[in-house]
CSV table of C-alpha atoms and ligand atoms in Angstrom, one decimal:
chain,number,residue,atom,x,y,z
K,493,UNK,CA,1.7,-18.4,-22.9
K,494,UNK,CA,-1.9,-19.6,-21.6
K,495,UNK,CA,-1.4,-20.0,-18.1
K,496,UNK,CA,-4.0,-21.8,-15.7
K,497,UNK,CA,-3.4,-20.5,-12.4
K,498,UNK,CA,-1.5,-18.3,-10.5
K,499,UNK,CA,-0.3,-19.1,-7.0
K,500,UNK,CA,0.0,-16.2,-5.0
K,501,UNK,CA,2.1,-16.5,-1.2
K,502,UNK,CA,1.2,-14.6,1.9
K,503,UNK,CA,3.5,-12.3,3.5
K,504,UNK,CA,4.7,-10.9,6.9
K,505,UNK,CA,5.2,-15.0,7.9
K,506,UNK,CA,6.1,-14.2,11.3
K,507,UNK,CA,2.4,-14.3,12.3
K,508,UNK,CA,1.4,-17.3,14.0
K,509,UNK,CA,-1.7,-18.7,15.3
K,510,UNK,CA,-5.2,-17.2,15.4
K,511,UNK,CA,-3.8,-13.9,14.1
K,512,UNK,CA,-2.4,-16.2,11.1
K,513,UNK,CA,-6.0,-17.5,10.0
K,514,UNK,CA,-7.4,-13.8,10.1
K,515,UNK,CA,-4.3,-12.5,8.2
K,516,UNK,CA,-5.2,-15.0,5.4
K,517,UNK,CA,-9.0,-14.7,5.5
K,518,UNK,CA,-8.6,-11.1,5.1
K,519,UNK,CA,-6.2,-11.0,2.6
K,520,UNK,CA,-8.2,-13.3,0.4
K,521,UNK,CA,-11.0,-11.0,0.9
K,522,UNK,CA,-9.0,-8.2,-0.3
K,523,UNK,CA,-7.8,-10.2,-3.3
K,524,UNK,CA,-11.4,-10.8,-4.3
K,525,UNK,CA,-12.6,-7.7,-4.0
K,526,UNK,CA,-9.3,-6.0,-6.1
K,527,UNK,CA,-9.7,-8.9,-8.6
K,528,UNK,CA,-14.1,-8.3,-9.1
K,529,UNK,CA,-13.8,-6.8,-12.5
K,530,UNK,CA,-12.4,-10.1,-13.7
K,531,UNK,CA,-15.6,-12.3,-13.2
K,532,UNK,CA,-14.1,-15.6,-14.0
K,533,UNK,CA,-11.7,-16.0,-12.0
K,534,UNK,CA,-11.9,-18.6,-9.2
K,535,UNK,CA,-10.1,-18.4,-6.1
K,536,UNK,CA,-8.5,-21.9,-4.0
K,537,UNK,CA,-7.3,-21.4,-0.6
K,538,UNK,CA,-4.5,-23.7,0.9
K,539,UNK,CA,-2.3,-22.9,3.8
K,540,UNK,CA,-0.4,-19.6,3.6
K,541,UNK,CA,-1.0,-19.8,-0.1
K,542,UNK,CA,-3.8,-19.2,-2.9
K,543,UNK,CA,-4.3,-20.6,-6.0
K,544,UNK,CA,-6.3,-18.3,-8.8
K,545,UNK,CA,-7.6,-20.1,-11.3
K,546,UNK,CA,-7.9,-18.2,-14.2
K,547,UNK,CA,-10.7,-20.0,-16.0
K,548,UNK,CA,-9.6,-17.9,-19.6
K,549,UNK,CA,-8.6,-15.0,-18.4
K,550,UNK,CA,-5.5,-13.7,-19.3
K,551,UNK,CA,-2.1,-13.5,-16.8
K,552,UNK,CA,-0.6,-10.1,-17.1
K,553,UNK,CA,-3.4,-7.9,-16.3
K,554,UNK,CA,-4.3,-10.1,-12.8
K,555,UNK,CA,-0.8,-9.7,-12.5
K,556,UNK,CA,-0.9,-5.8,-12.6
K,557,UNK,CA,-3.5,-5.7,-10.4
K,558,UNK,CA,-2.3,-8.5,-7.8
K,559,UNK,CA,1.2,-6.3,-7.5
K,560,UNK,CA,-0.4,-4.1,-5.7
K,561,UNK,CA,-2.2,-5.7,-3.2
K,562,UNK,CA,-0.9,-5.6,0.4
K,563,UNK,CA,-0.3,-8.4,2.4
K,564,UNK,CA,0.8,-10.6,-1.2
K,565,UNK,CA,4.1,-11.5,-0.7
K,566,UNK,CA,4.7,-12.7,-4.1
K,567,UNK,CA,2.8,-15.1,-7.0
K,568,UNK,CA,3.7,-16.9,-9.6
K,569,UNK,CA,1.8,-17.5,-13.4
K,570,UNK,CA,1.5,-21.7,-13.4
K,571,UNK,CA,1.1,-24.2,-15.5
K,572,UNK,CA,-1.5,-27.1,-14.4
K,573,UNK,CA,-0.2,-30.8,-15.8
K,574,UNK,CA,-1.6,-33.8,-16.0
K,575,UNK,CA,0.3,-36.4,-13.8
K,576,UNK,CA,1.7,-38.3,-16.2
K,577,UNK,CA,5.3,-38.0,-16.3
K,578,UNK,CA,5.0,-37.2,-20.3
K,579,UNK,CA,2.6,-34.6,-19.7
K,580,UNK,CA,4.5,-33.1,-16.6
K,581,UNK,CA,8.2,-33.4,-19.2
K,582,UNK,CA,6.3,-31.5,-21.8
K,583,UNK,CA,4.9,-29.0,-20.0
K,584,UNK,CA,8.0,-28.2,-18.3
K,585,UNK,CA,9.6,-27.6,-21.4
K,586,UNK,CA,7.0,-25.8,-22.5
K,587,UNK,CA,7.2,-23.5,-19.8
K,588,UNK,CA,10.9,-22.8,-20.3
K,589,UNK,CA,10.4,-22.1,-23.6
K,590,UNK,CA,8.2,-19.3,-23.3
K,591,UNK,CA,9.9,-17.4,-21.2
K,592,UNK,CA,10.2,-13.6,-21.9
K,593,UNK,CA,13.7,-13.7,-21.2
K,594,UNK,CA,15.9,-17.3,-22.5
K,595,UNK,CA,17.5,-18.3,-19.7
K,596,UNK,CA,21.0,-20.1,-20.1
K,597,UNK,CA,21.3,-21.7,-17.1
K,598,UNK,CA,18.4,-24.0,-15.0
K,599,UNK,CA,17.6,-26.3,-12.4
K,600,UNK,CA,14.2,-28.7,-11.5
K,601,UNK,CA,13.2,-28.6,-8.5
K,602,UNK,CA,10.6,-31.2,-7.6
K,603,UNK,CA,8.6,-31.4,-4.8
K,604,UNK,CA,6.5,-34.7,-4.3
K,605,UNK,CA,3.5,-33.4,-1.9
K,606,UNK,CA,1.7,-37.0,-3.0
K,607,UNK,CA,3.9,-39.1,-1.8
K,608,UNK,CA,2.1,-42.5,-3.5
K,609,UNK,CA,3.6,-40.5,-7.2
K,610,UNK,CA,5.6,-43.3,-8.6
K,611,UNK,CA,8.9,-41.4,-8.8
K,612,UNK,CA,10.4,-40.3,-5.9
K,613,UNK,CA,12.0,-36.0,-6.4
K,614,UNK,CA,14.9,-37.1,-7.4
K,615,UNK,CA,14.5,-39.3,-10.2
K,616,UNK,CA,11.8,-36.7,-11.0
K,617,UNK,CA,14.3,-33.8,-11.5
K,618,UNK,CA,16.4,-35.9,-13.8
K,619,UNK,CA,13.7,-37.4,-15.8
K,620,UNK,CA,12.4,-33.6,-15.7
K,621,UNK,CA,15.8,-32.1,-16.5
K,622,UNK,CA,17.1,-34.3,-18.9
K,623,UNK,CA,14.0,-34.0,-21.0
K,624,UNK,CA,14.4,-30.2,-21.2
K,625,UNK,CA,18.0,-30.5,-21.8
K,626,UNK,CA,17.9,-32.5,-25.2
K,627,UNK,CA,14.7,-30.4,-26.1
K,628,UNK,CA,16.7,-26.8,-25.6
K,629,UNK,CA,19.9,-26.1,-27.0
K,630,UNK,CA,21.8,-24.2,-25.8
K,631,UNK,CA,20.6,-24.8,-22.2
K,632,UNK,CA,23.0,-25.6,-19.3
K,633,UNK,CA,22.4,-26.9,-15.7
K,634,UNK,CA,23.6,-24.8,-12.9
K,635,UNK,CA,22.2,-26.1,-9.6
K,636,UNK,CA,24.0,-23.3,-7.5
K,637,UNK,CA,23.3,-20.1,-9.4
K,638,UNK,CA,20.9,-21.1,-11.9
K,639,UNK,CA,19.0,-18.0,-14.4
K,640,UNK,CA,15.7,-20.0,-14.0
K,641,UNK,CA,14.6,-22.4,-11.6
K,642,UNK,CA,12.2,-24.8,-12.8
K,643,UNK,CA,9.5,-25.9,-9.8
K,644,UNK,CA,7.3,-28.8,-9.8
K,645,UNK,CA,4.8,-29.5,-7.3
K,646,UNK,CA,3.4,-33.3,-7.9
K,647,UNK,CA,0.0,-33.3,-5.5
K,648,UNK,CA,-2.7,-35.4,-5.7
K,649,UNK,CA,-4.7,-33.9,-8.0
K,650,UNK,CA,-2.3,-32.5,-10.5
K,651,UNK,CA,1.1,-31.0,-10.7
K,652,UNK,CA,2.1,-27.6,-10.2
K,653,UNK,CA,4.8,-26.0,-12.6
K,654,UNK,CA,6.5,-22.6,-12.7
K,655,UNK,CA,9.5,-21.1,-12.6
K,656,UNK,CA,8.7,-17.1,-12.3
K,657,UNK,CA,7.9,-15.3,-8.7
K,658,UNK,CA,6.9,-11.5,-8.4
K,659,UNK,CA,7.7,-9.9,-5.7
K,660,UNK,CA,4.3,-8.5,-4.2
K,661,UNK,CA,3.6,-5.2,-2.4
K,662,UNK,CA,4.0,-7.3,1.1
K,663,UNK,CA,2.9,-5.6,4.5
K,664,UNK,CA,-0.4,-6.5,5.8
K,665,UNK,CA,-4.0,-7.0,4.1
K,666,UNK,CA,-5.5,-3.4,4.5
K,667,UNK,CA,-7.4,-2.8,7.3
K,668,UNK,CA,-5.8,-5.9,9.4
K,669,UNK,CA,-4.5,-3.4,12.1
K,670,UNK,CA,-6.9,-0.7,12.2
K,671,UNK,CA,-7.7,2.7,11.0
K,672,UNK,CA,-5.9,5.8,11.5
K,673,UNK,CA,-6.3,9.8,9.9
K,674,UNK,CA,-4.0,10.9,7.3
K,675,UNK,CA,-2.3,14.3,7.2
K,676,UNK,CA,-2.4,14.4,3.7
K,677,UNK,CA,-1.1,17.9,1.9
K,678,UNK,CA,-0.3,18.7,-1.5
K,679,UNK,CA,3.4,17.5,-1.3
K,680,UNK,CA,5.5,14.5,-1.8
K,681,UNK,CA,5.8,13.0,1.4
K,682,UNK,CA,2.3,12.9,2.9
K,683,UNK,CA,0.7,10.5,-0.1
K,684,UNK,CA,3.5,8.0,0.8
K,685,UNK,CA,3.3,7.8,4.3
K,686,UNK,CA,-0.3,7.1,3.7
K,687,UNK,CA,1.0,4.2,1.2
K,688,UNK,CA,2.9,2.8,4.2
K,689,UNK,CA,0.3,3.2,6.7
K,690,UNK,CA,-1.8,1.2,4.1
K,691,UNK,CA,0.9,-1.5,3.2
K,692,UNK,CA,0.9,-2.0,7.4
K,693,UNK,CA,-2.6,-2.9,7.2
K,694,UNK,CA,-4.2,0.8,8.1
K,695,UNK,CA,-7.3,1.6,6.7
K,696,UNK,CA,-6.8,5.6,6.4
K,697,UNK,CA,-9.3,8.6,6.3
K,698,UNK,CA,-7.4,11.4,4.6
K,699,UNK,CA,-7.4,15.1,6.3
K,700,UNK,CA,-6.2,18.0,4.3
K,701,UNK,CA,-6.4,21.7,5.6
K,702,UNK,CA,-7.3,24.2,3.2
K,703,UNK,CA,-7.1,28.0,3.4
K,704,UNK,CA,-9.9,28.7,0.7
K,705,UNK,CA,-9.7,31.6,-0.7
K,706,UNK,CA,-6.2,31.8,0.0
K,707,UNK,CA,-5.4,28.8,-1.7
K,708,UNK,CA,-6.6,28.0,-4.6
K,709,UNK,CA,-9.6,25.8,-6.2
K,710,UNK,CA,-6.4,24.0,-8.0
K,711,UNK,CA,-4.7,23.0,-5.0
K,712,UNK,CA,-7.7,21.2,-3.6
K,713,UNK,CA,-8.2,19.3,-6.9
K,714,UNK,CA,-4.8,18.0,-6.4
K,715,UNK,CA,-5.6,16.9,-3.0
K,716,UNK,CA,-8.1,15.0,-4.8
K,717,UNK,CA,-6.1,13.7,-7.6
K,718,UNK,CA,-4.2,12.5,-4.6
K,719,UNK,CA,-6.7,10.8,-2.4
K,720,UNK,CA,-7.9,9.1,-5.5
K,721,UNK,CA,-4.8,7.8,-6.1
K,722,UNK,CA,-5.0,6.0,-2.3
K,723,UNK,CA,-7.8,4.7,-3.4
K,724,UNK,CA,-6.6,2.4,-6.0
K,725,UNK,CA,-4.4,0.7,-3.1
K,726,UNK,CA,-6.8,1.0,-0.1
K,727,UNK,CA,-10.2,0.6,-1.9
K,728,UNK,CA,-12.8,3.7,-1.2
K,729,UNK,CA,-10.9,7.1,0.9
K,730,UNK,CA,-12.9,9.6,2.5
K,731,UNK,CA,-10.6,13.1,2.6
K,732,UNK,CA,-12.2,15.2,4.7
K,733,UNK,CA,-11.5,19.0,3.8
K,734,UNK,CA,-10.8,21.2,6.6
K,735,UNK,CA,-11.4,25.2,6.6
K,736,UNK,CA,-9.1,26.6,8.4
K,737,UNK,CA,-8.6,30.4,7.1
K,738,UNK,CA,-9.7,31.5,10.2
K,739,UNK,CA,-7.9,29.6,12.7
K,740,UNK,CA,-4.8,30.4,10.4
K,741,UNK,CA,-6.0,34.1,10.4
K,742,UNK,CA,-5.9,34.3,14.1
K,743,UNK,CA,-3.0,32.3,14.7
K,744,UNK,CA,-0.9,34.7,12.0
K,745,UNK,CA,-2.0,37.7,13.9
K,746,UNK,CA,-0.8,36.2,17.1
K,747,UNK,CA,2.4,38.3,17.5
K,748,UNK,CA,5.0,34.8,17.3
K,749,UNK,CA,5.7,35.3,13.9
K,750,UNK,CA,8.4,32.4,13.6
K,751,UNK,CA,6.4,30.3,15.9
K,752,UNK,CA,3.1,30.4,13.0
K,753,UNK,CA,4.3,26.8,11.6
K,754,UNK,CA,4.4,25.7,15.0
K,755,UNK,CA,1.5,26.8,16.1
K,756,UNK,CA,-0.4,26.1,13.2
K,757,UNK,CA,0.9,22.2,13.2
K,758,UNK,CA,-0.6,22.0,16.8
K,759,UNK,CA,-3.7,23.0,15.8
K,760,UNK,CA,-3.7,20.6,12.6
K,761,UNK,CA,-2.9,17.8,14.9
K,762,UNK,CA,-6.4,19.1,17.8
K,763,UNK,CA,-8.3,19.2,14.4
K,764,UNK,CA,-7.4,15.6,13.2
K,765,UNK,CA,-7.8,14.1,17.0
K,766,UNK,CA,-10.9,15.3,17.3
K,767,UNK,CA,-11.7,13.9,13.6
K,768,UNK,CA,-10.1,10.4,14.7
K,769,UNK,CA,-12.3,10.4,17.7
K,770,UNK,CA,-15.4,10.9,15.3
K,771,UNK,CA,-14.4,8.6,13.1
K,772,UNK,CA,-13.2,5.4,15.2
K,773,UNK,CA,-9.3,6.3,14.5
K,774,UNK,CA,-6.7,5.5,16.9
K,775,UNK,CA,-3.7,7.4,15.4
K,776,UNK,CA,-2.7,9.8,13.2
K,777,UNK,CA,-0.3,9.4,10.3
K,778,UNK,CA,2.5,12.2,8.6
K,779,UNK,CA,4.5,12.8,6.0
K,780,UNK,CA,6.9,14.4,8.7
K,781,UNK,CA,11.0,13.6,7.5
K,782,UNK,CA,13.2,14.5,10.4
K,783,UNK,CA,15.4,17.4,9.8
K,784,UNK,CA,13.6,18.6,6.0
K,785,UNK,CA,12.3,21.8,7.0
K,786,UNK,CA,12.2,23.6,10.4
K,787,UNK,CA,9.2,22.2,11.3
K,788,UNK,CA,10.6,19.3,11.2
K,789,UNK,CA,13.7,19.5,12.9
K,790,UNK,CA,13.4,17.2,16.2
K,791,UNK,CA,12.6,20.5,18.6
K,792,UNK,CA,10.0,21.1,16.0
K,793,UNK,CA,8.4,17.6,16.5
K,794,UNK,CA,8.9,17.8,20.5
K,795,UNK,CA,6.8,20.9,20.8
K,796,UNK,CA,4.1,20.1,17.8
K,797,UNK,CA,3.6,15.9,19.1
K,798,UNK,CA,3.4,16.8,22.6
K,799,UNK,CA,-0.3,18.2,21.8
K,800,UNK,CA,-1.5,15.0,20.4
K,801,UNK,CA,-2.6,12.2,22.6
K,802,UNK,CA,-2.8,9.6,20.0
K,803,UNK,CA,-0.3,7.8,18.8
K,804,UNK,CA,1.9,9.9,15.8
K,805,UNK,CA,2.7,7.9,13.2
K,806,UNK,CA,5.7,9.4,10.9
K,807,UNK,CA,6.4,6.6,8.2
K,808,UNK,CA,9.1,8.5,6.3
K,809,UNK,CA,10.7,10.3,9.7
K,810,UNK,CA,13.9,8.2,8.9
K,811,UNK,CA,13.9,8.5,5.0
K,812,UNK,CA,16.0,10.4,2.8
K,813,UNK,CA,14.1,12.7,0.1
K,814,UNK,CA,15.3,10.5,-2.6
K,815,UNK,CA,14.2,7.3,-1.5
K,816,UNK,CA,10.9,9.1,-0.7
K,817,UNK,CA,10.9,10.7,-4.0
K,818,UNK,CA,11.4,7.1,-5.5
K,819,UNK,CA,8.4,5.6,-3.5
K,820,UNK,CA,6.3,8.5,-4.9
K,821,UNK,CA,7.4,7.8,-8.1
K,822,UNK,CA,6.5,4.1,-7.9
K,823,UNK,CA,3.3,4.5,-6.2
K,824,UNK,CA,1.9,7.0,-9.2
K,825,UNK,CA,1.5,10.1,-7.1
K,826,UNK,CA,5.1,12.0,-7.6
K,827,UNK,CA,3.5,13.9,-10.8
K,828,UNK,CA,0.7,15.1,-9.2
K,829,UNK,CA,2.2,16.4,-6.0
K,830,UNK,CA,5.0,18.4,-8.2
K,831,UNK,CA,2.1,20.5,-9.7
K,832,UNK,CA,2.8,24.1,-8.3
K,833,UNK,CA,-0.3,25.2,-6.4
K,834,UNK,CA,-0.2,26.8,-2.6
K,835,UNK,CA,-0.6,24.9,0.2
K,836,UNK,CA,-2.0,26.7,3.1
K,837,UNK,CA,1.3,26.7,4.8
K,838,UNK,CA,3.2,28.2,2.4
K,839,UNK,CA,1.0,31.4,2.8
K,840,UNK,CA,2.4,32.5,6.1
K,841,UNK,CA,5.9,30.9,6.1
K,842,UNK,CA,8.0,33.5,8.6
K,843,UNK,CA,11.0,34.8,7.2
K,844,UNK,CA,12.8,32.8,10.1
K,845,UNK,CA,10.9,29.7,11.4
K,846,UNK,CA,11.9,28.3,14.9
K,847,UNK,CA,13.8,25.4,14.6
K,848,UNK,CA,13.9,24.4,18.1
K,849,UNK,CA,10.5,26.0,20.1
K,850,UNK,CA,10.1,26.5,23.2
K,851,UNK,CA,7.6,24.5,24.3
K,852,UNK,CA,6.4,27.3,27.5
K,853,UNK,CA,6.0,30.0,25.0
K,854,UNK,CA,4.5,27.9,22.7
K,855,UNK,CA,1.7,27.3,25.6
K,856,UNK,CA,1.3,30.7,26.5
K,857,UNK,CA,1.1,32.2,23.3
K,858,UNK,CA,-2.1,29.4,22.5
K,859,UNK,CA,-3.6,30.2,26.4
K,860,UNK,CA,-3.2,34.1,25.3
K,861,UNK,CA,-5.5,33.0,22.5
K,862,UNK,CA,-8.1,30.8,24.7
K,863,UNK,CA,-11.3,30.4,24.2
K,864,UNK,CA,-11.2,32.4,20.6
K,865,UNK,CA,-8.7,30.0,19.4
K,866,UNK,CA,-11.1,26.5,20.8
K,867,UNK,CA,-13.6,28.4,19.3
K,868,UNK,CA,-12.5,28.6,16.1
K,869,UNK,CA,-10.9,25.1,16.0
K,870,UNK,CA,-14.4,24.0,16.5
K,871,UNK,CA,-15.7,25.9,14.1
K,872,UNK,CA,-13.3,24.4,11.9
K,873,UNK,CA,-14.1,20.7,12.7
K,874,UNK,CA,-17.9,21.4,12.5
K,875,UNK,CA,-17.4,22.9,9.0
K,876,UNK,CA,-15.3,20.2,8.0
K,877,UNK,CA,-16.6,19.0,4.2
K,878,UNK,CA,-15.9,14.7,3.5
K,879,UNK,CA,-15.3,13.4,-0.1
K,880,UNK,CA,-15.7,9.9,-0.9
K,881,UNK,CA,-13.1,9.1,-3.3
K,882,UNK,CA,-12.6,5.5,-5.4
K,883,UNK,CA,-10.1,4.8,-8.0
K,884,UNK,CA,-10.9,6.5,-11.3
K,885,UNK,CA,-13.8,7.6,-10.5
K,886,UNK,CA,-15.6,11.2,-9.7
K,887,UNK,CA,-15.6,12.4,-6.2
K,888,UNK,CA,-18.9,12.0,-4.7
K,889,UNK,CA,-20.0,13.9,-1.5
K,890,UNK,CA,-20.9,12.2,1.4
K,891,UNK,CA,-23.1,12.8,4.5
K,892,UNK,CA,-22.2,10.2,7.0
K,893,UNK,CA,-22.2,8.0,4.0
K,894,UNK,CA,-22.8,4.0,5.3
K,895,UNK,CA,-19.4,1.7,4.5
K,896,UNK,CA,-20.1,-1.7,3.4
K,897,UNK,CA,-17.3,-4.1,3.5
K,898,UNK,CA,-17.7,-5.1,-0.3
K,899,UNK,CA,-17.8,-1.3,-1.1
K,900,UNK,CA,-14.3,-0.7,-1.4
K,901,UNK,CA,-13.0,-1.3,-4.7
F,2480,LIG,P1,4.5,17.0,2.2
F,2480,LIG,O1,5.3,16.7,1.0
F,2480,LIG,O2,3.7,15.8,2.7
F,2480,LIG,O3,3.7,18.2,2.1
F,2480,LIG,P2,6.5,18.5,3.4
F,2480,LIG,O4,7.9,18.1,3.2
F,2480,LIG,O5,6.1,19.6,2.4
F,2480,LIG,O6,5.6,17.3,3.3
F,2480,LIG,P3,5.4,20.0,5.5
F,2480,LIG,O7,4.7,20.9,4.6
F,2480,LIG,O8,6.2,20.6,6.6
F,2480,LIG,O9,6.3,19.0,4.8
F,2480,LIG,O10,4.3,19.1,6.2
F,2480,LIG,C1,4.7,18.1,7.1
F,2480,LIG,C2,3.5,17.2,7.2
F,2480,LIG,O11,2.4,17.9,7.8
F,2480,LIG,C3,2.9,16.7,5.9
F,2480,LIG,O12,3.6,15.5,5.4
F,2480,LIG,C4,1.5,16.4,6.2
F,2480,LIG,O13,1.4,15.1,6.8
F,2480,LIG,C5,1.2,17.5,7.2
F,2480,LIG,N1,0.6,18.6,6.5
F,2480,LIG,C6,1.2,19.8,6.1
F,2480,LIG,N2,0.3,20.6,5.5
F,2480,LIG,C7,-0.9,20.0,5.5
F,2480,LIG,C8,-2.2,20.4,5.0
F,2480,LIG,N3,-2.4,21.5,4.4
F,2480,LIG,N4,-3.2,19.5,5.2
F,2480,LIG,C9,-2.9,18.3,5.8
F,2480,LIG,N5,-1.7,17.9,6.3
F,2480,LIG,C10,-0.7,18.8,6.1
F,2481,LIG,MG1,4.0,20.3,2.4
């Protein structure tokens, strides 16, 4: 089936006003800049909507790629007709026709935008309808449940004709509602919660803490494989790559030995504030699922949160592992976090973790440690390595790399 355009809605239609206009100016940016590698497309903006004219190019791999964008609440592949009513009956049968799937019951539903069209809707859905009907055996009319349902937009210029709608990634165009750091580990949960930061309209800087030589060369490549993989939804990621052997050295020697994952969440959390700070971000996104593991439990996130001063963000906090397991799935990053390498937490997991901290010990344990233990967070920040990672591509190092805007896909 040659289609000729594809109309393609905006979501999250609670947004009124001024916030409305930059919500669809920046999602039509976005679609632009996903859609570059096909060169002849041509984009048409009308209110809450946008029309792609595909100009030759074919449906289903736009299609692919439009699924993914955030902010697209759905789109549809459409047929442009001529106004005649003979060219607007054959097209519509034409359309029905083609359909992957025959459906057995339809309806037309017209919509006269022009209203100086000689036929008023509803003489147009049974000239429409009946037309189809004696063309398609087999065909019934069901106006309440119908399989398909037939659309027909009459405006001035031509008329609009579809019948199929694909749901869209929704959320917010990326970037619309700022930037925030990324916990991202090896696991299953992090690279989704970075997903739904993204599909909110969060532009995210990934932070993964590595205990090199501890863990291995192989678990930071997955990292990678990882961030890459955020980059086909939220155009170029930096992942900055943390050491932090040493803090994790001095933290595992400091006598608490089921308060390590504790303590060593706290200081993930001073490492990424101070990163956010350097990097314009005003909160910090994790993979955290309450109750999964101890460090998790809701003591667990008491006594770790209460060192951050930036807002924690914890998409999947209300999730159960299967619905996070079928995000991961869906989103293209559930192989790659199954591969078995150490993560630097998994080195010094206690035989019997605290599941509810005390917060006062917590405290003094970190002030026994003082200035050796700011020391060496700084350290850690200042030796802090930053990967710029797009979509299928080769990481490429960076040194306070410049962003353009058009530099993300
Ligand atoms: P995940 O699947 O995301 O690893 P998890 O269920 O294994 O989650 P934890 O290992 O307890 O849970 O980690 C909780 C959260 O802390 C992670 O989702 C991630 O945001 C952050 N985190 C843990 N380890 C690291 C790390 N090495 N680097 C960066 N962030 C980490
Ligand atoms: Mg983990």
């Amino acid at each position: 089936m040659n289609y000729e355009l594809v109309l393609v809605r905006f979501g999250e239609i609670v947004i009124k006003g001024r916030n409305r206009n930059r919500f669809e100016t920046m999602l039509l940016t976005q679609i632009r800049l996903a859609l570059k590698p096909f060169d002849k497309l041509e984009f048409v903006r009308s209110y809450a909507r946008v029309y792609i004219r595909l100009n030759g190019e074919s449906y289903e791999p736009v299609a692919e790629r439009l699924k993914d964008i955030f902010g697209v609440l759905s789109f549809s592949p459409v047929i442009g007709s001529e106004l005649e009513l003979e060219a607007i009956r054959e097209n519509s049968l034409k359309l029905i026709r083609n359909l992957s799937v025959p459906p057995s019951t339809f309806k037309v539903s017209v919509n006269r935008g022009w209203k100086q069209y000689p036929h008023n809707s509803i003489e147009m859905n049974h000239l429409v309808g009946s037309h189809v009907l004696r063309n398609t055996p087999d065909l019934k009319v069901d106006v309440r449940r119908p399989d398909v349902e037939l659309k027909v937009d009459i405006q001035k210029d031509m008329a609009y004709i579809y019948c199929e709608v694909v749901k869209g990634a929704g959320g917010f165009p990326l970037g619309m509602n700022g930037k925030a750091m990324l916990l991202l580990s090896g696991g299953i949960d992090s690279p989704v919660a970075g997903w739904m930061a993204m599909r909110k309209g969060l532009r995210v800087e990934a932070v993964h803490f590595h205990s090199y030589p501890f863990t291995s060369e192989q678990a930071k490549d997955k990292v990678v494989e990882l961030a890459r993989r955020l980059a086909y939804y939220g155009g170029k990621i930096r992942l900055h790559l943390v050491p932090f052997t040493e803090v994790q050295t001095k933290l595992a020697n400091s006598g608490h030995d089921n308060l390590i994952i504790t303590l060593m969440r706290r200081s993930m959390l001073r490492i990424a504030e101070r990163l956010a700070e350097q990097n314009d971000a005003l909160a910090i996104v994790t993979g955290d699922s309450l109750g999964q593991v101890a460090s998790q439990t809701l003591g667990s996130m008491n006594v770790i949160g209460r060192v951050a001063s930036l807002p924690l963000l914890r998409p999947l906090v209300m999730m159960d592992k299967q619905d996070i397991i079928g995000y991961a799935e869906r989103i293209g990053t559930y192989e790659t976090s199954i591969l078995p390498y150490e993560d630097c937490c998994t080195l010094f997991v206690p035989k019997s973790p605290a599941i509810n901290p005390n917060l006062n010990i917590v405290e003094r344990a970190e002030a026994m440690m003082g200035g050796e233990l700011d020391r060496l967070i700084d350290e850690a920040v200042q030796g802090t390595e930053v990967v710029v990672l797009k979509a299928g591509e080769e990481a490429e190092a960076s040194a306070g790399e410049q962003r353009r805007e058009d530099d993300w896909f």
